[in-house]
């Protein structure tokens, strides 16, 4: 296994969410002290949203300058603004509505009642990413060549489905095979709702750090296959690799098929 892949297991779902929250707060503080601003890509799913709730509860979150954190989403369900299915709404309820964010730095994917169709939602998010990337590139004295199409992501969070999907990239479907574009529309998600917008694997893998968070026995096979280096088309999670680091943050149940020599335990 590549040396920048790390697996850490936690005794329970609650400890995993609390520890991931503490880890993210610390990472944001470190990045802000180096660069002034920090960028995180959020995920839906039970662990991802519980992590956001834990951040809001933690006194340590007051140390972060939330007005200088850029928020993006790895995927979202293409549903109406008020739908409870929307990852953005869940993230807002859990954290974003409770901290002093700069609304201009919170980049939700479009809801279905705000654009004409899925294609427009995909195009809009790609433009928003490109604009942020260009602004960042213009402000970087050391930048050269052409502006990238996506900004720097310091931490990109991913939930994991029992079928090993990440974001809305599902096994064997077109999304996981899509290359050369930053964002993809999904029309046939096997997990409802069927219409989704997702970052592509190339975009996901442009992140400095990817943190895959998973809990529950139903994820054990997906975790095992993801770490065994299975094909990314069949096991999308196995294709996720951060530029600097890839963390698998697991509970005991989801880590059941990870060889014990690879596990670090946090309790
Ligand atoms: C979705 C979810 C999904 C989720 C995983 C893990 O859009 O359907 O966001 O991708 O992240 O299925 O979910 P749990 O953490 O709830 O198991």
mmCIF file of C-alpha atoms and ligand atoms in Angstrom:
data_model
loop_
_atom_site.group_PDB
_atom_site.id
_atom_site.type_symbol
_atom_site.label_atom_id
_atom_site.label_comp_id
_atom_site.label_asym_id
_atom_site.label_seq_id
_atom_site.Cartn_x
_atom_site.Cartn_y
_atom_site.Cartn_z
ATOM 1 C CA UNK A 1 0.000 0.000 0.000
ATOM 2 C CA UNK A 2 1.188 3.503 -0.828
ATOM 3 C CA UNK A 3 2.783 5.164 2.163
ATOM 4 C CA UNK A 4 0.462 8.144 2.173
ATOM 5 C CA UNK A 5 -2.581 5.922 2.787
ATOM 6 C CA UNK A 6 -3.445 5.612 6.493
ATOM 7 C CA UNK A 7 -6.170 3.617 8.162
ATOM 8 C CA UNK A 8 -7.404 4.494 11.631
ATOM 9 C CA UNK A 9 -10.119 2.592 13.449
ATOM 10 C CA UNK A 10 -12.289 3.938 16.229
ATOM 11 C CA UNK A 11 -14.368 2.027 18.771
ATOM 12 C CA UNK A 12 -17.756 3.366 17.678
ATOM 13 C CA UNK A 13 -19.676 5.609 15.271
ATOM 14 C CA UNK A 14 -19.818 8.369 17.895
ATOM 15 C CA UNK A 15 -16.089 8.296 18.583
ATOM 16 C CA UNK A 16 -15.415 8.288 14.831
ATOM 17 C CA UNK A 17 -17.594 11.370 14.270
ATOM 18 C CA UNK A 18 -16.154 13.243 17.276
ATOM 19 C CA UNK A 19 -12.570 12.414 16.326
ATOM 20 C CA UNK A 20 -13.067 13.323 12.681
ATOM 21 C CA UNK A 21 -14.515 16.645 13.825
ATOM 22 C CA UNK A 22 -11.482 17.297 16.053
ATOM 23 C CA UNK A 23 -9.140 16.250 13.250
ATOM 24 C CA UNK A 24 -10.840 18.598 10.774
ATOM 25 C CA UNK A 25 -10.811 21.554 13.174
ATOM 26 C CA UNK A 26 -7.077 21.001 13.732
ATOM 27 C CA UNK A 27 -6.366 20.675 10.021
ATOM 28 C CA UNK A 28 -8.310 23.876 9.222
ATOM 29 C CA UNK A 29 -6.417 25.748 11.939
ATOM 30 C CA UNK A 30 -3.077 24.509 10.579
ATOM 31 C CA UNK A 31 -3.958 25.442 7.001
ATOM 32 C CA UNK A 32 -5.261 28.854 8.050
ATOM 33 C CA UNK A 33 -2.074 29.580 9.965
ATOM 34 C CA UNK A 34 -0.066 28.778 6.825
ATOM 35 C CA UNK A 35 -2.276 30.297 4.122
ATOM 36 C CA UNK A 36 -4.943 32.456 5.779
ATOM 37 C CA UNK A 37 -7.829 30.592 4.207
ATOM 38 C CA UNK A 38 -8.721 26.910 4.023
ATOM 39 C CA UNK A 39 -10.927 24.855 1.738
ATOM 40 C CA UNK A 40 -12.957 21.791 2.628
ATOM 41 C CA UNK A 41 -15.199 19.607 0.480
ATOM 42 C CA UNK A 42 -18.147 18.215 2.430
ATOM 43 C CA UNK A 43 -19.963 14.898 2.092
ATOM 44 C CA UNK A 44 -23.440 13.710 2.894
ATOM 45 C CA UNK A 45 -24.093 10.437 4.681
ATOM 46 C CA UNK A 46 -24.547 9.699 8.344
ATOM 47 C CA UNK A 47 -20.903 9.941 9.432
ATOM 48 C CA UNK A 48 -20.217 13.030 7.332
ATOM 49 C CA UNK A 49 -23.183 14.906 8.760
ATOM 50 C CA UNK A 50 -22.581 13.671 12.336
ATOM 51 C CA UNK A 51 -19.021 14.980 12.009
ATOM 52 C CA UNK A 52 -20.389 18.431 11.149
ATOM 53 C CA UNK A 53 -22.697 18.298 14.175
ATOM 54 C CA UNK A 54 -19.717 17.410 16.373
ATOM 55 C CA UNK A 55 -17.764 20.382 15.006
ATOM 56 C CA UNK A 56 -20.624 22.720 15.935
ATOM 57 C CA UNK A 57 -20.725 21.218 19.470
ATOM 58 C CA UNK A 58 -16.975 21.421 20.036
ATOM 59 C CA UNK A 59 -15.652 24.511 21.866
ATOM 60 C CA UNK A 60 -12.482 24.168 19.754
ATOM 61 C CA UNK A 61 -14.414 25.189 16.631
ATOM 62 C CA UNK A 62 -14.383 28.780 17.924
ATOM 63 C CA UNK A 63 -10.665 28.905 17.115
ATOM 64 C CA UNK A 64 -11.328 28.554 13.375
ATOM 65 C CA UNK A 65 -11.892 31.710 11.322
ATOM 66 C CA UNK A 66 -14.993 30.345 9.572
ATOM 67 C CA UNK A 67 -15.303 33.494 7.467
ATOM 68 C CA UNK A 68 -12.153 32.343 5.670
ATOM 69 C CA UNK A 69 -13.145 28.737 5.046
ATOM 70 C CA UNK A 70 -14.318 27.817 1.545
ATOM 71 C CA UNK A 71 -16.931 25.051 1.480
ATOM 72 C CA UNK A 72 -17.647 22.838 -1.530
ATOM 73 C CA UNK A 73 -19.632 19.635 -1.903
ATOM 74 C CA UNK A 74 -18.441 16.315 -3.307
ATOM 75 C CA UNK A 75 -21.934 15.537 -4.546
ATOM 76 C CA UNK A 76 -25.557 16.358 -4.021
ATOM 77 C CA UNK A 77 -28.937 14.955 -4.833
ATOM 78 C CA UNK A 78 -30.650 16.954 -7.604
ATOM 79 C CA UNK A 79 -33.839 17.706 -5.674
ATOM 80 C CA UNK A 80 -35.775 20.823 -4.675
ATOM 81 C CA UNK A 81 -34.253 23.430 -2.387
ATOM 82 C CA UNK A 82 -36.315 22.379 0.624
ATOM 83 C CA UNK A 83 -35.900 18.630 0.210
ATOM 84 C CA UNK A 84 -34.505 16.839 3.246
ATOM 85 C CA UNK A 85 -32.471 14.726 0.832
ATOM 86 C CA UNK A 86 -30.216 17.619 -0.056
ATOM 87 C CA UNK A 87 -26.691 17.235 1.319
ATOM 88 C CA UNK A 88 -26.402 21.032 1.410
ATOM 89 C CA UNK A 89 -29.492 21.390 3.640
ATOM 90 C CA UNK A 90 -28.255 18.685 5.984
ATOM 91 C CA UNK A 91 -24.834 20.335 6.207
ATOM 92 C CA UNK A 92 -26.457 23.721 6.827
ATOM 93 C CA UNK A 93 -28.613 22.319 9.655
ATOM 94 C CA UNK A 94 -25.670 20.472 11.187
ATOM 95 C CA UNK A 95 -23.009 23.186 10.932
ATOM 96 C CA UNK A 96 -23.163 25.964 8.352
ATOM 97 C CA UNK A 97 -26.137 27.719 9.965
ATOM 98 C CA UNK A 98 -24.355 27.732 13.328
ATOM 99 C CA UNK A 99 -21.026 29.307 12.386
ATOM 100 C CA UNK A 100 -20.120 32.716 10.929
ATOM 101 C CA UNK A 101 -19.433 31.605 7.355
ATOM 102 C CA UNK A 102 -18.966 34.011 4.452
ATOM 103 C CA UNK A 103 -21.934 33.060 2.223
ATOM 104 C CA UNK A 104 -19.809 33.810 -0.859
ATOM 105 C CA UNK A 105 -17.486 30.992 0.197
ATOM 106 C CA UNK A 106 -20.228 28.365 0.595
ATOM 107 C CA UNK A 107 -20.644 26.611 -2.740
ATOM 108 C CA UNK A 108 -23.794 24.479 -2.777
ATOM 109 C CA UNK A 109 -24.692 22.489 -5.865
ATOM 110 C CA UNK A 110 -27.847 23.765 -7.589
ATOM 111 C CA UNK A 111 -31.242 22.526 -6.430
ATOM 112 C CA UNK A 112 -33.646 21.273 -9.109
ATOM 113 C CA UNK A 113 -36.007 24.246 -8.705
ATOM 114 C CA UNK A 114 -33.239 26.786 -9.328
ATOM 115 C CA UNK A 115 -31.958 25.605 -12.731
ATOM 116 C CA UNK A 116 -33.541 24.267 -15.917
ATOM 117 C CA UNK A 117 -32.113 20.760 -15.719
ATOM 118 C CA UNK A 118 -29.338 18.505 -14.465
ATOM 119 C CA UNK A 119 -26.984 19.632 -17.246
ATOM 120 C CA UNK A 120 -27.319 23.232 -16.122
ATOM 121 C CA UNK A 121 -26.604 22.221 -12.521
ATOM 122 C CA UNK A 122 -23.422 20.452 -13.670
ATOM 123 C CA UNK A 123 -22.324 23.364 -15.861
ATOM 124 C CA UNK A 124 -23.003 25.910 -13.112
ATOM 125 C CA UNK A 125 -20.908 24.030 -10.566
ATOM 126 C CA UNK A 126 -18.070 23.550 -13.054
ATOM 127 C CA UNK A 127 -18.098 27.315 -13.752
ATOM 128 C CA UNK A 128 -18.107 28.126 -10.049
ATOM 129 C CA UNK A 129 -15.125 25.824 -9.507
ATOM 130 C CA UNK A 130 -13.261 27.321 -12.480
ATOM 131 C CA UNK A 131 -13.891 30.870 -11.288
ATOM 132 C CA UNK A 132 -12.589 30.077 -7.795
ATOM 133 C CA UNK A 133 -9.575 28.308 -9.315
ATOM 134 C CA UNK A 134 -8.792 31.270 -11.571
ATOM 135 C CA UNK A 135 -9.078 33.793 -8.736
ATOM 136 C CA UNK A 136 -6.802 31.675 -6.563
ATOM 137 C CA UNK A 137 -4.297 31.297 -9.421
ATOM 138 C CA UNK A 138 -4.283 35.055 -10.152
ATOM 139 C CA UNK A 139 -3.568 35.779 -6.485
ATOM 140 C CA UNK A 140 -0.729 33.254 -6.291
ATOM 141 C CA UNK A 141 2.650 34.898 -6.958
ATOM 142 C CA UNK A 142 4.233 31.531 -7.689
ATOM 143 C CA UNK A 143 1.570 30.357 -10.143
ATOM 144 C CA UNK A 144 2.583 29.695 -13.722
ATOM 145 C CA UNK A 145 1.116 28.157 -16.866
ATOM 146 C CA UNK A 146 -2.662 28.020 -17.190
ATOM 147 C CA UNK A 147 -5.198 28.397 -14.382
ATOM 148 C CA UNK A 148 -6.434 25.017 -13.113
ATOM 149 C CA UNK A 149 -10.131 24.142 -13.504
ATOM 150 C CA UNK A 150 -10.687 23.456 -9.813
ATOM 151 C CA UNK A 151 -9.377 25.309 -6.762
ATOM 152 C CA UNK A 152 -7.092 23.811 -4.143
ATOM 153 C CA UNK A 153 -8.993 21.493 -1.793
ATOM 154 C CA UNK A 154 -7.195 21.112 1.538
ATOM 155 C CA UNK A 155 -9.454 18.336 2.845
ATOM 156 C CA UNK A 156 -12.050 16.433 0.864
ATOM 157 C CA UNK A 157 -14.419 14.281 2.907
ATOM 158 C CA UNK A 158 -16.025 11.210 1.377
ATOM 159 C CA UNK A 159 -18.695 8.916 2.742
ATOM 160 C CA UNK A 160 -18.650 5.311 1.576
ATOM 161 C CA UNK A 161 -21.613 3.279 0.385
ATOM 162 C CA UNK A 162 -21.956 -0.473 0.996
ATOM 163 C CA UNK A 163 -21.391 -0.852 -2.770
ATOM 164 C CA UNK A 164 -18.155 1.176 -2.381
ATOM 165 C CA UNK A 165 -19.557 4.276 -4.062
ATOM 166 C CA UNK A 166 -17.973 7.609 -3.174
ATOM 167 C CA UNK A 167 -19.663 10.991 -3.771
ATOM 168 C CA UNK A 168 -22.223 9.963 -6.456
ATOM 169 C CA UNK A 169 -19.788 7.774 -8.386
ATOM 170 C CA UNK A 170 -21.359 4.307 -8.382
ATOM 171 C CA UNK A 171 -19.776 1.014 -9.484
ATOM 172 C CA UNK A 172 -19.864 0.352 -13.219
ATOM 173 C CA UNK A 173 -21.894 3.491 -14.049
ATOM 174 C CA UNK A 174 -20.849 6.313 -16.371
ATOM 175 C CA UNK A 175 -19.893 8.731 -13.574
ATOM 176 C CA UNK A 176 -16.907 6.724 -12.351
ATOM 177 C CA UNK A 177 -15.649 6.366 -15.925
ATOM 178 C CA UNK A 178 -15.998 10.077 -16.740
ATOM 179 C CA UNK A 179 -12.715 11.843 -17.396
ATOM 180 C CA UNK A 180 -11.667 15.274 -18.648
ATOM 181 C CA UNK A 181 -14.444 17.235 -16.920
ATOM 182 C CA UNK A 182 -14.615 18.395 -13.299
ATOM 183 C CA UNK A 183 -18.279 17.621 -12.569
ATOM 184 C CA UNK A 184 -20.698 14.969 -13.809
ATOM 185 C CA UNK A 185 -24.473 14.514 -13.796
ATOM 186 C CA UNK A 186 -25.838 11.157 -12.672
ATOM 187 C CA UNK A 187 -29.255 10.044 -13.933
ATOM 188 C CA UNK A 188 -29.518 6.479 -12.712
ATOM 189 C CA UNK A 189 -28.208 6.389 -9.166
ATOM 190 C CA UNK A 190 -29.015 2.959 -7.725
ATOM 191 C CA UNK A 191 -29.493 4.695 -4.378
ATOM 192 C CA UNK A 192 -32.471 7.090 -4.521
ATOM 193 C CA UNK A 193 -32.931 9.803 -5.518
ATOM 194 C CA UNK A 194 -31.779 8.910 -9.059
ATOM 195 C CA UNK A 195 -30.605 12.360 -10.202
ATOM 196 C CA UNK A 196 -27.387 13.688 -8.725
ATOM 197 C CA UNK A 197 -24.461 16.002 -9.362
ATOM 198 C CA UNK A 198 -20.991 14.748 -8.462
ATOM 199 C CA UNK A 199 -17.356 15.752 -8.658
ATOM 200 C CA UNK A 200 -15.497 13.358 -10.955
ATOM 201 C CA UNK A 201 -12.753 11.089 -9.648
ATOM 202 C CA UNK A 202 -10.101 13.352 -11.252
ATOM 203 C CA UNK A 203 -11.473 16.328 -9.331
ATOM 204 C CA UNK A 204 -11.699 14.333 -6.106
ATOM 205 C CA UNK A 205 -8.096 13.213 -6.531
ATOM 206 C CA UNK A 206 -6.886 16.784 -6.953
ATOM 207 C CA UNK A 207 -7.446 17.266 -3.194
ATOM 208 C CA UNK A 208 -4.422 17.583 -0.936
ATOM 209 C CA UNK A 209 -6.001 15.186 1.553
ATOM 210 C CA UNK A 210 -8.914 12.797 1.119
ATOM 211 C CA UNK A 211 -10.606 11.475 4.227
ATOM 212 C CA UNK A 212 -12.914 8.513 3.669
ATOM 213 C CA UNK A 213 -15.256 8.130 6.648
ATOM 214 C CA UNK A 214 -17.203 4.919 7.094
ATOM 215 C CA UNK A 215 -19.074 3.190 9.891
ATOM 216 C CA UNK A 216 -21.088 0.000 10.192
ATOM 217 C CA UNK A 217 -20.742 -3.666 9.291
ATOM 218 C CA UNK A 218 -22.453 -3.080 5.937
ATOM 219 C CA UNK A 219 -19.342 -1.146 4.815
ATOM 220 C CA UNK A 220 -16.793 -3.850 5.736
ATOM 221 C CA UNK A 221 -16.684 -5.457 2.275
ATOM 222 C CA UNK A 222 -16.430 -2.054 0.549
ATOM 223 C CA UNK A 223 -13.563 -1.018 2.850
ATOM 224 C CA UNK A 224 -11.756 -4.337 2.329
ATOM 225 C CA UNK A 225 -12.054 -4.136 -1.462
ATOM 226 C CA UNK A 226 -11.215 -0.441 -1.525
ATOM 227 C CA UNK A 227 -7.956 -1.087 0.307
ATOM 228 C CA UNK A 228 -7.147 -4.204 -1.687
ATOM 229 C CA UNK A 229 -6.679 -2.117 -4.819
ATOM 230 C CA UNK A 230 -9.701 -3.413 -6.752
ATOM 231 C CA UNK A 231 -10.580 -1.706 -10.038
ATOM 232 C CA UNK A 232 -12.010 1.770 -9.484
ATOM 233 C CA UNK A 233 -14.821 1.114 -11.959
ATOM 234 C CA UNK A 234 -16.024 -1.806 -9.844
ATOM 235 C CA UNK A 235 -14.980 -0.336 -6.493
ATOM 236 C CA UNK A 236 -14.952 3.475 -6.829
ATOM 237 C CA UNK A 237 -13.454 3.985 -3.355
ATOM 238 C CA UNK A 238 -10.270 2.202 -4.408
ATOM 239 C CA UNK A 239 -9.600 5.021 -6.889
ATOM 240 C CA UNK A 240 -9.650 7.826 -4.317
ATOM 241 C CA UNK A 241 -6.114 9.099 -3.671
ATOM 242 C CA UNK A 242 -5.290 12.498 -2.205
ATOM 243 C CA UNK A 243 -2.174 14.278 -3.490
ATOM 244 C CA UNK A 244 -0.559 14.248 -0.044
ATOM 245 C CA UNK A 245 -2.611 11.857 2.034
ATOM 246 C CA UNK A 246 -5.548 9.468 1.987
ATOM 247 C CA UNK A 247 -7.067 8.655 5.360
ATOM 248 C CA UNK A 248 -9.552 5.856 5.947
ATOM 249 C CA UNK A 249 -11.338 6.803 9.153
ATOM 250 C CA UNK A 250 -13.346 3.784 10.264
ATOM 251 C CA UNK A 251 -15.247 2.293 13.144
ATOM 252 C CA UNK A 252 -14.482 -1.267 14.277
ATOM 253 C CA UNK A 253 -17.391 -2.753 12.339
ATOM 254 C CA UNK A 254 -16.485 -1.219 8.987
ATOM 255 C CA UNK A 255 -12.832 -2.165 9.545
ATOM 256 C CA UNK A 256 -13.611 -5.864 10.033
ATOM 257 C CA UNK A 257 -11.957 -6.874 6.739
ATOM 258 C CA UNK A 258 -8.865 -4.685 7.076
ATOM 259 C CA UNK A 259 -5.755 -6.750 7.887
ATOM 260 C CA UNK A 260 -4.864 -5.964 11.518
ATOM 261 C CA UNK A 261 -1.292 -5.055 10.557
ATOM 262 C CA UNK A 262 -2.680 -2.060 8.652
ATOM 263 C CA UNK A 263 -4.903 -0.698 11.430
ATOM 264 C CA UNK A 264 -4.062 2.102 13.839
ATOM 265 C CA UNK A 265 -6.504 2.280 16.691
ATOM 266 C CA UNK A 266 -7.733 5.449 18.342
ATOM 267 C CA UNK A 267 -9.819 5.181 21.469
HETATM 268 C C1 LIG B 1 -25.796 9.748 -0.914
HETATM 269 C C2 LIG B 1 -24.966 9.671 0.339
HETATM 270 C C3 LIG B 1 -23.945 8.567 0.232
HETATM 271 C C4 LIG B 1 -23.293 8.361 1.589
HETATM 272 C C5 LIG B 1 -22.824 6.938 1.743
HETATM 273 C C6 LIG B 1 -22.488 6.655 3.178
HETATM 274 O O1 LIG B 1 -25.711 10.758 -1.576
HETATM 275 O O2 LIG B 1 -26.530 8.800 -1.183
HETATM 276 O O3 LIG B 1 -24.363 10.888 0.598
HETATM 277 O O4 LIG B 1 -23.013 8.781 -0.754
HETATM 278 O O5 LIG B 1 -22.207 9.218 1.774
HETATM 279 O O6 LIG B 1 -23.803 6.063 1.290
HETATM 280 O O7 LIG B 1 -23.604 6.897 3.931
HETATM 281 P P1 LIG B 1 -23.666 6.581 5.474
HETATM 282 O O8 LIG B 1 -22.515 7.284 6.115
HETATM 283 O O9 LIG B 1 -25.001 7.103 5.883
HETATM 284 O O10 LIG B 1 -23.583 5.125 5.607
#
